[in-house]
CSV table of N, CA and C in Angstrom, one decimal:
chain,number,residue,atom,x,y,z
I,268,MET,N,22.2,67.3,19.8
I,268,MET,CA,20.8,67.4,20.1
I,268,MET,C,20.0,67.3,18.8
I,269,ASN,N,18.8,66.9,19.0
I,269,ASN,CA,17.9,66.8,17.8
I,269,ASN,C,17.2,68.1,17.6
I,270,THR,N,17.2,68.5,16.3
I,270,THR,CA,16.5,69.7,15.9
I,270,THR,C,15.3,69.2,15.1
I,271,PRO,N,14.2,70.0,15.1
I,271,PRO,CA,13.0,69.6,14.4
I,271,PRO,C,13.3,69.3,13.0
I,272,GLY,N,12.8,68.2,12.5
I,272,GLY,CA,13.0,67.8,11.1
I,272,GLY,C,14.3,67.0,10.9
I,273,ALA,N,15.2,67.0,11.9
I,273,ALA,CA,16.4,66.3,11.7
I,273,ALA,C,16.2,64.9,12.3
I,274,ARG,N,16.9,64.0,11.7
I,274,ARG,CA,16.8,62.6,12.2
I,274,ARG,C,17.7,62.3,13.4
I,275,PRO,N,17.2,61.5,14.3
I,275,PRO,CA,18.0,61.2,15.4
I,275,PRO,C,19.3,60.5,14.9
I,276,GLU,N,20.3,60.5,15.8
I,276,GLU,CA,21.6,59.9,15.4
I,276,GLU,C,21.4,58.4,15.0
I,277,ALA,N,20.6,57.7,15.6
I,277,ALA,CA,20.5,56.2,15.3
I,277,ALA,C,19.8,56.0,14.0
I,278,CYS,N,19.1,57.0,13.4
I,278,CYS,CA,18.4,56.8,12.2
I,278,CYS,C,19.2,57.4,11.0
I,279,ARG,N,20.3,58.0,11.2
I,279,ARG,CA,21.1,58.6,10.0
I,279,ARG,C,21.5,57.5,9.1
I,280,GLY,N,21.3,57.7,7.8
I,280,GLY,CA,21.7,56.7,6.8
I,280,GLY,C,20.7,55.6,6.7
I,281,PHE,N,19.6,55.7,7.3
I,281,PHE,CA,18.6,54.6,7.2
I,281,PHE,C,18.1,54.4,5.8
I,282,ALA,N,17.9,55.5,5.1
I,282,ALA,CA,17.4,55.3,3.7
I,282,ALA,C,18.4,54.6,2.8
I,283,LEU,N,19.7,54.9,3.0
I,283,LEU,CA,20.7,54.3,2.2
I,283,LEU,C,20.8,52.8,2.6
I,284,ASP,N,20.8,52.5,3.9
I,284,ASP,CA,20.9,51.1,4.4
I,284,ASP,C,19.7,50.4,3.9
I,285,ARG,N,18.5,50.9,3.9
I,285,ARG,CA,17.3,50.2,3.5
I,285,ARG,C,17.3,49.9,2.1
I,286,ARG,N,17.8,50.8,1.2
I,286,ARG,CA,17.9,50.5,-0.2
I,286,ARG,C,18.9,49.4,-0.4
I,287,ALA,N,20.0,49.4,0.3
I,287,ALA,CA,21.0,48.4,0.1
I,287,ALA,C,20.5,47.0,0.6
I,288,TRP,N,19.7,47.1,1.7
I,288,TRP,CA,19.1,45.8,2.3
I,288,TRP,C,18.1,45.3,1.3
I,289,MET,N,17.3,46.1,0.8
I,289,MET,CA,16.2,45.6,-0.2
I,289,MET,C,16.8,45.0,-1.4
I,290,SER,N,17.9,45.6,-1.9
I,290,SER,CA,18.5,45.0,-3.1
I,290,SER,C,19.2,43.6,-2.7
I,291,TRP,N,19.8,43.6,-1.6
I,291,TRP,CA,20.4,42.3,-1.1
I,291,TRP,C,19.3,41.3,-0.8
I,292,ASP,N,18.2,41.8,-0.2
I,292,ASP,CA,17.1,40.9,0.0
I,292,ASP,C,16.5,40.3,-1.3
I,293,SER,N,16.3,41.2,-2.2
I,293,SER,CA,15.8,40.7,-3.5
I,293,SER,C,16.7,39.7,-4.2
I,294,PHE,N,18.0,40.0,-4.2
I,294,PHE,CA,19.0,39.1,-4.7
I,294,PHE,C,19.0,37.8,-4.0
I,295,SER,N,18.9,37.8,-2.7
I,295,SER,CA,18.9,36.6,-1.9
I,295,SER,C,17.7,35.8,-2.2
I,296,ARG,N,16.5,36.4,-2.3
I,296,ARG,CA,15.3,35.7,-2.7
I,296,ARG,C,15.4,35.0,-4.0
I,297,LEU,N,16.0,35.7,-5.0
I,297,LEU,CA,16.1,35.1,-6.3
I,297,LEU,C,17.0,33.9,-6.3
I,298,VAL,N,18.1,34.0,-5.6
I,298,VAL,CA,19.1,32.9,-5.4
I,298,VAL,C,18.4,31.7,-4.7
I,299,LEU,N,17.6,32.0,-3.7
I,299,LEU,CA,16.9,31.0,-2.9
I,299,LEU,C,15.9,30.3,-3.8
I,300,ILE,N,15.1,31.1,-4.6
I,300,ILE,CA,14.1,30.5,-5.5
I,300,ILE,C,14.8,29.6,-6.5
I,301,ALA,N,15.9,30.1,-7.1
I,301,ALA,CA,16.6,29.3,-8.1
I,301,ALA,C,17.1,28.0,-7.5
I,302,CYS,N,17.7,28.1,-6.3
I,302,CYS,CA,18.2,26.9,-5.7
I,302,CYS,C,17.0,25.9,-5.4
I,303,MET,N,15.9,26.4,-4.9
I,303,MET,CA,14.8,25.5,-4.7
I,303,MET,C,14.3,24.9,-5.9
I,304,GLN,N,14.2,25.6,-7.0
I,304,GLN,CA,13.8,25.0,-8.3
I,304,GLN,C,14.7,24.0,-8.8
I,305,CYS,N,16.0,24.2,-8.7
I,305,CYS,CA,17.0,23.2,-9.1
I,305,CYS,C,16.8,21.9,-8.2
I,306,MET,N,16.7,22.1,-6.9
I,306,MET,CA,16.5,20.9,-6.0
I,306,MET,C,15.3,20.2,-6.4
I,307,ALA,N,14.2,20.9,-6.7
I,307,ALA,CA,12.9,20.2,-7.0
I,307,ALA,C,13.1,19.4,-8.3
I,308,VAL,N,13.7,20.0,-9.3
I,308,VAL,CA,13.9,19.3,-10.6
I,308,VAL,C,14.8,18.1,-10.3
I,309,LEU,N,16.0,18.3,-9.7
I,309,LEU,CA,16.9,17.2,-9.4
I,309,LEU,C,16.3,16.1,-8.5
I,310,GLY,N,15.5,16.5,-7.5
I,310,GLY,CA,14.9,15.6,-6.6
I,310,GLY,C,13.8,14.8,-7.3
I,311,SER,N,13.0,15.4,-8.1
I,311,SER,CA,12.0,14.6,-8.8
I,311,SER,C,12.6,13.7,-9.8
I,312,ALA,N,13.7,14.1,-10.5
I,312,ALA,CA,14.4,13.2,-11.4
I,312,ALA,C,15.0,12.0,-10.7
I,313,SER,N,15.6,12.2,-9.6
I,313,SER,CA,16.2,11.1,-8.8
I,313,SER,C,15.1,10.2,-8.2
I,314,ALA,N,14.0,10.8,-7.8
I,314,ALA,CA,12.9,10.0,-7.3
I,314,ALA,C,12.3,9.1,-8.4
I,315,ARG,N,12.2,9.7,-9.6
I,315,ARG,CA,11.7,8.8,-10.7
I,315,ARG,C,12.6,7.7,-11.0
I,316,ALA,N,13.9,8.0,-10.9
I,316,ALA,CA,14.9,7.0,-11.3
I,316,ALA,C,15.0,5.9,-10.2
I,317,ASP,N,14.8,6.3,-8.9
I,317,ASP,CA,14.9,5.3,-7.8
I,317,ASP,C,13.5,4.7,-7.5
I,318,ALA,N,12.4,5.2,-8.0
I,318,ALA,CA,11.1,4.7,-7.6
I,318,ALA,C,10.9,3.3,-8.0
I,319,VAL,N,10.4,2.5,-7.0
I,319,VAL,CA,10.0,1.1,-7.3
I,319,VAL,C,8.6,1.1,-7.7
I,320,PRO,N,8.3,0.5,-8.8
I,320,PRO,CA,6.9,0.5,-9.2
I,320,PRO,C,6.0,-0.3,-8.2
I,321,GLN,N,4.9,0.4,-8.0
I,321,GLN,CA,3.9,-0.3,-7.1
I,321,GLN,C,2.7,-0.5,-7.8
I,322,GLY,N,2.0,-1.6,-7.6
I,322,GLY,CA,0.8,-2.0,-8.4
I,322,GLY,C,-0.2,-2.5,-7.5
I,323,ALA,N,-1.2,-3.1,-8.1
I,323,ALA,CA,-2.3,-3.6,-7.4
I,323,ALA,C,-2.5,-5.1,-7.8
I,324,VAL,N,-3.0,-5.9,-6.9
I,324,VAL,CA,-3.3,-7.3,-7.2
I,324,VAL,C,-4.8,-7.5,-6.8
I,325,TRP,N,-5.5,-8.0,-7.8
I,325,TRP,CA,-6.9,-8.3,-7.6
I,325,TRP,C,-7.1,-9.8,-7.6
I,326,VAL,N,-7.9,-10.3,-6.8
I,326,VAL,CA,-8.2,-11.7,-6.7
I,326,VAL,C,-9.7,-11.9,-7.0
I,327,ARG,N,-10.0,-12.5,-8.1
I,327,ARG,CA,-11.4,-12.8,-8.5
I,327,ARG,C,-11.7,-14.2,-8.0
I,328,LEU,N,-12.5,-14.3,-7.0
I,328,LEU,CA,-12.9,-15.6,-6.4
I,328,LEU,C,-14.2,-16.0,-7.1
I,329,VAL,N,-14.2,-17.2,-7.7
I,329,VAL,CA,-15.3,-17.8,-8.4
I,329,VAL,C,-15.7,-19.1,-7.8
I,330,GLY,N,-16.9,-19.5,-8.1
I,330,GLY,CA,-17.4,-20.8,-7.6
I,330,GLY,C,-17.8,-20.8,-6.2
I,331,LEU,N,-18.2,-19.7,-5.6
I,331,LEU,CA,-18.7,-19.7,-4.2
I,331,LEU,C,-20.1,-20.3,-4.2
I,332,ARG,N,-20.4,-21.2,-3.3
I,332,ARG,CA,-21.6,-21.9,-3.3
I,332,ARG,C,-22.9,-21.1,-3.0
I,333,ASN,N,-22.7,-19.9,-2.4
I,333,ASN,CA,-23.8,-19.0,-2.2
I,333,ASN,C,-23.3,-17.6,-2.0
I,334,GLY,N,-24.2,-16.7,-1.8
I,334,GLY,CA,-23.9,-15.3,-1.6
I,334,GLY,C,-23.9,-14.9,-0.1
I,335,HIS,N,-23.9,-15.8,0.8
I,335,HIS,CA,-24.0,-15.5,2.2
I,335,HIS,C,-22.6,-15.1,2.7
I,336,GLY,N,-22.6,-14.2,3.7
I,336,GLY,CA,-21.4,-13.7,4.3
I,336,GLY,C,-20.5,-12.9,3.5
I,337,ARG,N,-19.2,-13.1,3.5
I,337,ARG,CA,-18.2,-12.3,2.8
I,337,ARG,C,-17.0,-13.2,2.6
I,338,SER,N,-16.1,-12.7,1.7
I,338,SER,CA,-14.9,-13.5,1.6
I,338,SER,C,-13.7,-12.7,2.3
I,339,GLY,N,-12.8,-13.5,2.8
I,339,GLY,CA,-11.6,-12.9,3.4
I,339,GLY,C,-10.4,-13.3,2.6
I,340,CYS,N,-9.5,-12.4,2.3
I,340,CYS,CA,-8.3,-12.7,1.6
I,340,CYS,C,-7.1,-12.1,2.3
I,341,GLU,N,-6.0,-12.8,2.2
I,341,GLU,CA,-4.8,-12.4,2.8
I,341,GLU,C,-3.6,-12.5,1.9
I,342,LEU,N,-2.7,-11.6,1.9
I,342,LEU,CA,-1.5,-11.6,1.1
I,342,LEU,C,-0.3,-11.8,2.0
I,343,PHE,N,0.5,-12.9,1.6
I,343,PHE,CA,1.7,-13.2,2.4
I,343,PHE,C,2.9,-13.1,1.6
I,344,ALA,N,4.0,-12.6,2.2
I,344,ALA,CA,5.3,-12.4,1.5
I,344,ALA,C,6.3,-13.5,1.9
I,345,SER,N,5.9,-14.4,2.8
I,345,SER,CA,6.8,-15.5,3.1
I,345,SER,C,6.0,-16.7,3.7
I,346,GLU,N,6.7,-17.8,3.9
I,346,GLU,CA,6.0,-19.0,4.4
I,346,GLU,C,5.6,-18.8,5.9
I,347,LYS,N,6.2,-17.9,6.5
I,347,LYS,CA,5.8,-17.7,7.9
I,347,LYS,C,4.3,-17.4,8.1
I,348,GLY,N,3.6,-18.3,8.7
I,348,GLY,CA,2.2,-18.1,9.0
I,348,GLY,C,1.3,-18.4,7.9
I,349,PHE,N,1.8,-18.7,6.7
I,349,PHE,CA,0.9,-19.0,5.6
I,349,PHE,C,0.3,-20.4,5.7
I,350,PRO,N,-0.9,-20.6,5.5
I,350,PRO,CA,-2.0,-19.7,5.2
I,350,PRO,C,-2.9,-19.4,6.4
I,351,THR,N,-2.5,-19.8,7.5
I,351,THR,CA,-3.5,-19.8,8.6
I,351,THR,C,-3.3,-18.7,9.6
I,352,ASP,N,-2.2,-18.0,9.7
I,352,ASP,CA,-1.9,-16.9,10.7
I,352,ASP,C,-2.1,-15.6,10.0
I,353,SER,N,-3.3,-15.0,10.2
I,353,SER,CA,-3.6,-13.7,9.6
I,353,SER,C,-2.7,-12.6,10.1
I,354,LYS,N,-2.1,-12.7,11.3
I,354,LYS,CA,-1.2,-11.7,11.8
I,354,LYS,C,0.1,-11.7,11.0
I,355,ALA,N,0.4,-12.8,10.4
I,355,ALA,CA,1.7,-12.8,9.6
I,355,ALA,C,1.4,-12.2,8.1
I,356,ALA,N,0.2,-12.0,7.8
I,356,ALA,CA,-0.1,-11.5,6.4
I,356,ALA,C,0.3,-10.0,6.3
I,357,LEU,N,0.7,-9.7,5.1
I,357,LEU,CA,1.1,-8.3,4.8
I,357,LEU,C,-0.2,-7.4,4.7
I,358,GLN,N,-1.2,-8.0,4.1
I,358,GLN,CA,-2.5,-7.3,3.9
I,358,GLN,C,-3.6,-8.3,4.1
I,359,SER,N,-4.7,-7.9,4.7
I,359,SER,CA,-5.9,-8.7,4.9
I,359,SER,C,-7.1,-7.8,4.5
I,360,VAL,N,-8.0,-8.4,3.7
I,360,VAL,CA,-9.2,-7.6,3.3
I,360,VAL,C,-10.4,-8.5,3.4
I,361,TRP,N,-11.5,-7.8,3.6
I,361,TRP,CA,-12.8,-8.5,3.6
I,361,TRP,C,-13.6,-7.9,2.4
I,362,CYS,N,-14.2,-8.8,1.7
I,362,CYS,CA,-14.8,-8.4,0.4
I,362,CYS,C,-16.3,-8.9,0.3
I,363,PRO,N,-17.2,-8.1,-0.2
I,363,PRO,CA,-18.5,-8.5,-0.4
I,363,PRO,C,-18.6,-9.6,-1.5
I,364,ILE,N,-19.7,-10.3,-1.4
I,364,ILE,CA,-20.0,-11.4,-2.4
I,364,ILE,C,-21.1,-10.9,-3.3
I,365,ASP,N,-20.9,-11.1,-4.6
I,365,ASP,CA,-21.9,-10.8,-5.6
I,365,ASP,C,-22.3,-12.0,-6.3
I,366,GLY,N,-23.4,-12.6,-6.0
I,366,GLY,CA,-23.8,-13.9,-6.6
I,366,GLY,C,-22.9,-15.0,-6.1
I,367,THR,N,-22.1,-15.5,-7.0
I,367,THR,CA,-21.2,-16.6,-6.6
I,367,THR,C,-19.7,-16.2,-6.8
I,368,GLU,N,-19.5,-14.8,-6.9
I,368,GLU,CA,-18.2,-14.3,-7.1
I,368,GLU,C,-17.9,-13.2,-6.0
I,369,SER,N,-16.6,-13.0,-5.8
I,369,SER,CA,-16.1,-11.9,-5.0
I,369,SER,C,-14.8,-11.4,-5.5
I,370,ILE,N,-14.5,-10.1,-5.4
I,370,ILE,CA,-13.3,-9.6,-5.8
I,370,ILE,C,-12.6,-8.9,-4.7
I,371,CYS,N,-11.3,-9.4,-4.4
I,371,CYS,CA,-10.5,-8.8,-3.3
I,371,CYS,C,-9.4,-8.0,-4.0
I,372,HIS,N,-9.1,-6.9,-3.4
I,372,HIS,CA,-8.1,-5.9,-3.9
I,372,HIS,C,-7.0,-5.7,-2.9
I,373,PHE,N,-5.7,-5.9,-3.3
I,373,PHE,CA,-4.6,-5.6,-2.5
I,373,PHE,C,-3.8,-4.5,-3.2
I,374,GLY,N,-3.4,-3.5,-2.4
I,374,GLY,CA,-2.6,-2.4,-3.0
I,374,GLY,C,-2.2,-1.4,-2.0
I,375,PRO,N,-1.2,-0.6,-2.3
I,375,PRO,CA,-0.2,-0.9,-3.3
I,375,PRO,C,0.7,-2.1,-2.8
I,376,VAL,N,1.2,-2.8,-3.8
I,376,VAL,CA,2.0,-4.0,-3.6
I,376,VAL,C,3.3,-3.8,-4.3
I,377,LEU,N,4.4,-3.9,-3.6
I,377,LEU,CA,5.8,-3.8,-4.2
I,377,LEU,C,6.1,-5.1,-5.0
I,378,PRO,N,6.9,-5.0,-6.0
I,378,PRO,CA,7.3,-6.2,-6.8
I,378,PRO,C,8.0,-7.2,-5.8
I,379,GLY,N,7.7,-8.5,-6.0
I,379,GLY,CA,8.2,-9.5,-5.1
I,379,GLY,C,7.5,-10.9,-5.3
I,380,THR,N,7.7,-11.8,-4.4
I,380,THR,CA,7.1,-13.1,-4.4
I,380,THR,C,6.1,-13.1,-3.3
I,381,TYR,N,4.9,-13.6,-3.6
I,381,TYR,CA,3.8,-13.6,-2.7
I,381,TYR,C,3.0,-14.8,-2.8
I,382,ALA,N,2.1,-15.1,-1.9
I,382,ALA,CA,1.1,-16.1,-1.9
I,382,ALA,C,-0.2,-15.5,-1.3
I,383,ILE,N,-1.3,-16.0,-1.8
I,383,ILE,CA,-2.6,-15.4,-1.3
I,383,ILE,C,-3.4,-16.6,-0.8
I,384,ALA,N,-4.1,-16.4,0.3
I,384,ALA,CA,-5.0,-17.3,0.9
I,384,ALA,C,-6.4,-16.7,1.1
I,385,CYS,N,-7.4,-17.3,0.7
I,385,CYS,CA,-8.8,-16.8,0.8
I,385,CYS,C,-9.7,-17.8,1.4
I,386,PHE,N,-10.8,-17.3,2.0
I,386,PHE,CA,-11.9,-18.2,2.5
I,386,PHE,C,-13.2,-17.5,2.4
I,387,HIS,N,-14.3,-18.4,2.3
I,387,HIS,CA,-15.6,-17.9,2.3
I,387,HIS,C,-16.2,-17.9,3.7
I,388,ASP,N,-16.3,-16.8,4.3
I,388,ASP,CA,-16.9,-16.7,5.7
I,388,ASP,C,-18.4,-16.7,5.6
I,389,GLU,N,-19.0,-17.8,5.3
I,389,GLU,CA,-20.4,-18.0,5.1
I,389,GLU,C,-21.3,-17.4,6.2
I,390,ASN,N,-20.9,-17.7,7.4
I,390,ASN,CA,-21.7,-17.3,8.6
I,390,ASN,C,-21.4,-15.9,9.1
I,391,GLY,N,-20.4,-15.3,8.5
I,391,GLY,CA,-20.1,-13.9,8.8
I,391,GLY,C,-19.6,-13.7,10.2
I,392,ASN,N,-18.9,-14.7,10.8
I,392,ASN,CA,-18.4,-14.5,12.1
I,392,ASN,C,-16.9,-14.0,12.1
I,393,SER,N,-16.4,-13.6,11.0
I,393,SER,CA,-15.1,-13.1,10.8
I,393,SER,C,-13.9,-14.0,11.2
I,394,LYS,N,-14.2,-15.3,11.1
I,394,LYS,CA,-13.1,-16.3,11.4
I,394,LYS,C,-13.3,-17.5,10.5
I,395,PHE,N,-12.2,-18.2,10.3
I,395,PHE,CA,-12.1,-19.4,9.4
I,395,PHE,C,-12.6,-20.6,10.3
I,396,ASP,N,-13.7,-21.1,10.0
I,396,ASP,CA,-14.3,-22.2,10.8
I,396,ASP,C,-13.8,-23.6,10.3
I,397,THR,N,-13.5,-24.4,11.3
I,397,THR,CA,-13.1,-25.8,11.0
I,397,THR,C,-13.9,-26.7,12.0
I,398,ASN,N,-13.9,-28.0,11.7
I,398,ASN,CA,-14.5,-29.0,12.5
I,398,ASN,C,-13.6,-29.4,13.6
I,399,PHE,N,-14.0,-30.4,14.5
I,399,PHE,CA,-13.1,-30.8,15.6
I,399,PHE,C,-11.8,-31.4,15.2
I,400,LEU,N,-11.7,-31.9,13.9
I,400,LEU,CA,-10.5,-32.4,13.4
I,400,LEU,C,-9.6,-31.4,12.7
I,401,GLY,N,-10.1,-30.1,12.6
I,401,GLY,CA,-9.3,-29.1,12.0
I,401,GLY,C,-9.6,-29.0,10.5
I,402,ILE,N,-10.5,-29.7,10.0
I,402,ILE,CA,-10.9,-29.7,8.6
I,402,ILE,C,-11.8,-28.5,8.3
I,403,PRO,N,-11.5,-27.7,7.3
I,403,PRO,CA,-12.4,-26.5,7.1
I,403,PRO,C,-13.8,-26.9,6.8
I,404,THR,N,-14.7,-26.1,7.4
I,404,THR,CA,-16.1,-26.2,7.1
I,404,THR,C,-16.7,-25.1,6.2
I,405,GLU,N,-15.8,-24.2,5.8
I,405,GLU,CA,-16.1,-23.1,4.9
I,405,GLU,C,-15.1,-23.3,3.7
I,406,GLY,N,-15.5,-22.7,2.6
I,406,GLY,CA,-14.7,-22.7,1.4
I,406,GLY,C,-13.3,-22.1,1.5
I,407,THR,N,-12.3,-22.7,0.9
I,407,THR,CA,-10.9,-22.1,0.9
I,407,THR,C,-10.3,-22.2,-0.4
I,408,VAL,N,-9.3,-21.4,-0.6
I,408,VAL,CA,-8.5,-21.5,-1.8
I,408,VAL,C,-7.2,-20.6,-1.6
I,409,VAL,N,-6.1,-21.1,-2.2
I,409,VAL,CA,-4.9,-20.3,-2.2
I,409,VAL,C,-4.4,-20.1,-3.6
I,410,SER,N,-3.5,-19.2,-3.8
I,410,SER,CA,-3.0,-18.9,-5.1
I,410,SER,C,-2.4,-20.1,-5.8
I,411,ASN,N,-2.5,-20.2,-7.1
I,411,ASN,CA,-2.0,-21.3,-7.9
I,411,ASN,C,-2.9,-22.5,-7.7
I,412,GLN,N,-4.1,-22.3,-7.0
I,412,GLN,CA,-5.0,-23.5,-6.7
I,412,GLN,C,-4.2,-24.6,-6.0
I,413,ALA,N,-3.2,-24.2,-5.2
I,413,ALA,CA,-2.3,-25.2,-4.5
I,413,ALA,C,-3.2,-25.9,-3.5
I,414,ARG,N,-2.8,-27.2,-3.3
I,414,ARG,CA,-3.6,-28.0,-2.3
I,414,ARG,C,-2.5,-28.6,-1.3
I,415,GLY,N,-3.0,-28.8,-0.1
I,415,GLY,CA,-2.1,-29.4,0.9
I,415,GLY,C,-2.3,-30.9,1.0
I,416,PHE,N,-1.4,-31.5,1.5
I,416,PHE,CA,-1.5,-33.0,1.8
I,416,PHE,C,-1.3,-33.2,3.3
I,417,MET,N,-2.4,-33.6,3.9
I,417,MET,CA,-2.4,-33.8,5.3
I,417,MET,C,-2.1,-32.5,6.1
I,418,GLY,N,-2.7,-31.4,5.6
I,418,GLY,CA,-2.5,-30.1,6.2
I,418,GLY,C,-2.7,-29.0,5.1
I,419,PRO,N,-2.5,-27.8,5.5
I,419,PRO,CA,-2.7,-26.7,4.6
I,419,PRO,C,-1.7,-26.7,3.5
I,420,PRO,N,-2.0,-26.0,2.4
I,420,PRO,CA,-1.0,-25.9,1.3
I,420,PRO,C,0.3,-25.2,1.7
I,421,LYS,N,1.4,-25.4,1.1
I,421,LYS,CA,2.7,-24.8,1.4
I,421,LYS,C,2.8,-23.6,0.6
I,422,PHE,N,3.6,-22.6,1.2
I,422,PHE,CA,3.9,-21.3,0.5
I,422,PHE,C,4.6,-21.6,-0.8
I,423,LYS,N,5.5,-22.5,-0.9
I,423,LYS,CA,6.3,-22.8,-2.1
I,423,LYS,C,5.4,-23.2,-3.2
I,424,ASP,N,4.3,-23.9,-2.9
I,424,ASP,CA,3.3,-24.3,-4.0
I,424,ASP,C,2.4,-23.2,-4.4
I,425,ALA,N,2.1,-22.2,-3.5
I,425,ALA,CA,1.2,-21.2,-3.8
I,425,ALA,C,1.8,-19.9,-4.3
I,426,LYS,N,3.1,-19.8,-4.2
I,426,LYS,CA,3.8,-18.5,-4.5
I,426,LYS,C,3.7,-18.1,-5.9
I,427,PHE,N,3.8,-16.8,-6.2
I,427,PHE,CA,3.8,-16.3,-7.5
I,427,PHE,C,4.6,-15.0,-7.5
I,428,SER,N,5.2,-14.7,-8.7
I,428,SER,CA,6.0,-13.5,-8.8
I,428,SER,C,5.1,-12.4,-9.3
I,429,PHE,N,5.3,-11.2,-8.6
I,429,PHE,CA,4.6,-10.0,-8.9
I,429,PHE,C,5.6,-9.0,-9.4
I,430,LEU,N,5.4,-8.5,-10.6
I,430,LEU,CA,6.4,-7.5,-11.2
I,430,LEU,C,6.0,-6.1,-10.9
I,431,GLY,N,4.9,-5.8,-10.3
I,431,GLY,CA,4.5,-4.4,-10.0
I,431,GLY,C,3.5,-3.9,-10.9
I,432,HIS,N,3.1,-4.6,-11.9
I,432,HIS,CA,2.0,-4.2,-12.8
I,432,HIS,C,0.7,-4.7,-12.3
I,433,PRO,N,-0.4,-4.0,-12.5
I,433,PRO,CA,-1.7,-4.4,-12.0
I,433,PRO,C,-2.0,-5.8,-12.5
I,434,THR,N,-2.3,-6.7,-11.6
I,434,THR,CA,-2.5,-8.1,-11.9
I,434,THR,C,-3.8,-8.7,-11.3
I,435,GLU,N,-4.5,-9.5,-12.1
I,435,GLU,CA,-5.7,-10.1,-11.6
I,435,GLU,C,-5.5,-11.7,-11.6
I,436,LEU,N,-5.7,-12.3,-10.4
I,436,LEU,CA,-5.7,-13.7,-10.3
I,436,LEU,C,-7.1,-14.2,-10.2
I,437,ARG,N,-7.4,-15.4,-10.8
I,437,ARG,CA,-8.7,-16.0,-10.8
I,437,ARG,C,-8.5,-17.3,-10.0
I,438,LEU,N,-9.3,-17.4,-8.9
I,438,LEU,CA,-9.2,-18.6,-8.1
I,438,LEU,C,-10.6,-19.2,-7.9
I,439,ARG,N,-10.7,-20.5,-8.0
I,439,ARG,CA,-11.9,-21.2,-7.8
I,439,ARG,C,-12.0,-21.7,-6.3
I,440,MET,N,-13.1,-21.2,-5.6
I,440,MET,CA,-13.3,-21.6,-4.2
I,440,MET,C,-13.6,-23.1,-4.1
I,441,GLU,N,-13.0,-23.8,-3.2
I,441,GLU,CA,-13.2,-25.2,-3.0
I,441,GLU,C,-13.8,-25.5,-1.6
I,442,TYR,N,-14.7,-26.4,-1.6
I,442,TYR,CA,-15.5,-26.7,-0.3
I,442,TYR,C,-15.2,-28.1,0.1
């Protein structure tokens, strides 16, 4: 039976158990913290070693015939869809025009081989306009100033190597 001031049977030894548990808890926490710090250090070191540098590519479009509309630029990683299928592009951007220049920015971009296609959307209808023969009625340009023969330029002529460092390409718009 319980007497006043006496602890119930279930509570006997509670103080001793609590001290033992607290010391074990403290030890466990220290071990856990130490393990987490080691994993963080090792994880960040391996992440730095395995990290692929990512950079940005800027395209400075020059020679636009006016400041109307905006420029559209697309980054392609293969010949598939280049330069006419915007769904095949890795990145597509719309950029404002300042005077007769426009700057398009792609990023982040992994190191690799790419080609860029740009056009001057003078009327602002968000599409590349051509006449009934398929000949462009708005300015166009692709990387390396590549030109097509009896059709659009080829990826192999427009491709360039990107090493992951910030890079600016300067392209002259052609009408």
